[in-house]
C-alpha positions in Angstrom: 110.0 93.1 123.7 106.6 91.6 124.4 105.6 87.9 124.0 104.4 87.1 120.4 100.7 87.0 120.1 100.6 84.0 117.8 102.3 80.6 118.2 103.2 78.0 115.6 101.1 77.3 112.6 98.5 74.7 113.6 97.2 73.8 110.1 96.8 74.9 106.5 93.5 74.2 104.7 93.2 73.2 101.1 90.1 72.8 98.9 90.6 70.3 96.1 88.7 69.8 92.9 89.0 66.0 92.9 89.1 64.7 96.5 90.3 61.1 95.8 93.1 62.3 93.6 94.3 64.9 96.0 93.9 62.6 99.0 96.1 60.0 97.2 98.6 62.7 96.3 99.1 64.1 99.8 98.8 60.8 101.7 100.5 58.3 99.3 102.8 60.4 97.0 103.9 62.9 99.7 103.6 60.3 102.5 101.6 62.5 104.9 99.8 60.2 107.5 96.0 60.5 107.7 95.0 61.6 111.3 91.3 61.8 110.7 88.9 61.6 107.8 85.1 62.4 107.8 82.4 62.8 105.3 80.2 65.9 106.2 76.9 65.0 104.7 75.2 68.4 105.3 77.9 70.0 103.2 78.4 67.2 100.7 82.1 67.5 101.7 85.0 65.4 102.7 87.5 66.6 105.3 90.9 64.8 105.8 93.4 65.8 108.4 97.0 64.9 107.4 100.0 65.1 109.8 102.9 67.3 108.5 104.9 67.3 111.7 104.1 67.2 115.4 101.4 69.8 116.0 101.1 70.8 112.3 98.4 69.5 110.0 97.1 69.9 106.5 93.3 69.9 106.1 92.1 68.7 102.8 88.5 69.6 101.9 86.2 68.8 99.0 83.2 70.9 98.1 80.8 70.7 95.2 82.0 72.9 92.3 84.8 75.0 93.8 86.1 77.7 91.5 89.7 77.2 90.2 92.5 78.9 92.1 94.0 81.9 90.2 97.8 81.3 89.6 98.9 83.4 86.7 99.1 86.3 87.1 99.7 85.7 90.8 96.8 86.7 92.9 96.7 88.2 96.3 96.6 85.9 99.3 98.3 82.6 99.9 101.0 82.1 97.3 102.3 78.6 98.0 102.8 75.9 100.6 106.4 75.2 101.7 107.8 72.1 103.3 111.2 71.9 105.1 113.4 69.0 104.0 116.8 68.0 105.0 118.1 67.2 101.5 116.3 68.8 98.5 118.1 66.5 95.9 117.1 63.3 97.8 113.5 64.5 98.1 113.3 65.5 94.5 114.6 62.0 93.6 112.0 60.2 95.6 109.2 62.4 94.3 110.5 61.9 90.7 110.2 58.2 91.2 106.6 58.7 92.2 105.8 60.7 89.1 106.1 64.2 90.5 108.0 66.7 88.3 110.0 69.3 90.2 111.5 72.5 88.8 115.3 72.8 88.7 116.8 73.3 92.2 117.6 77.0 92.9 119.5 78.8 95.6 117.8 81.6 97.7 119.9 84.6 97.1 119.3 85.9 100.6 119.6 82.8 102.8 121.8 80.6 100.6 119.4 77.7 101.0 118.4 75.4 98.2 114.8 75.1 97.1 112.5 73.9 94.3 108.8 73.8 93.4 106.3 71.3 92.1 102.5 71.4 91.8 99.7 69.4 93.5 96.9 67.9 91.4 95.1 71.3 91.3 98.2 73.3 90.4 98.9 74.7 93.9 102.6 75.5 94.0 104.5 73.5 96.7 108.0 74.4 97.7 110.7 72.1 99.1 113.0 74.2 101.2 116.3 72.8 102.4 116.5 73.5 106.1 119.6 73.5 108.2 
């Protein structure tokens, strides 16, 4: 078998409708540390790099007047963002204390792993997946 062409995921980029609200959600509510933040005057756009884990970042962008993301019915393309957690119940408890409503915890019928979903300020589905 040949060596895989691609390595690990480096970053995921999100465009938000309300930059201060989304920045607070990802950095304060979810606790992702800010690595770098810059205002790009030529684009009237903010860019904030948040650390998810070593080598993996979330890029948060603002742009004037971005169209809403289609969710229902589900559209082609990126469906959701998933974060590995060691204990789904504990994470749901912390997020609940921070005002985040999570769906009931379910079990993946194929892997036996527990998971749940919640939404970011723009309605992007975010999954918590209980890793080994």
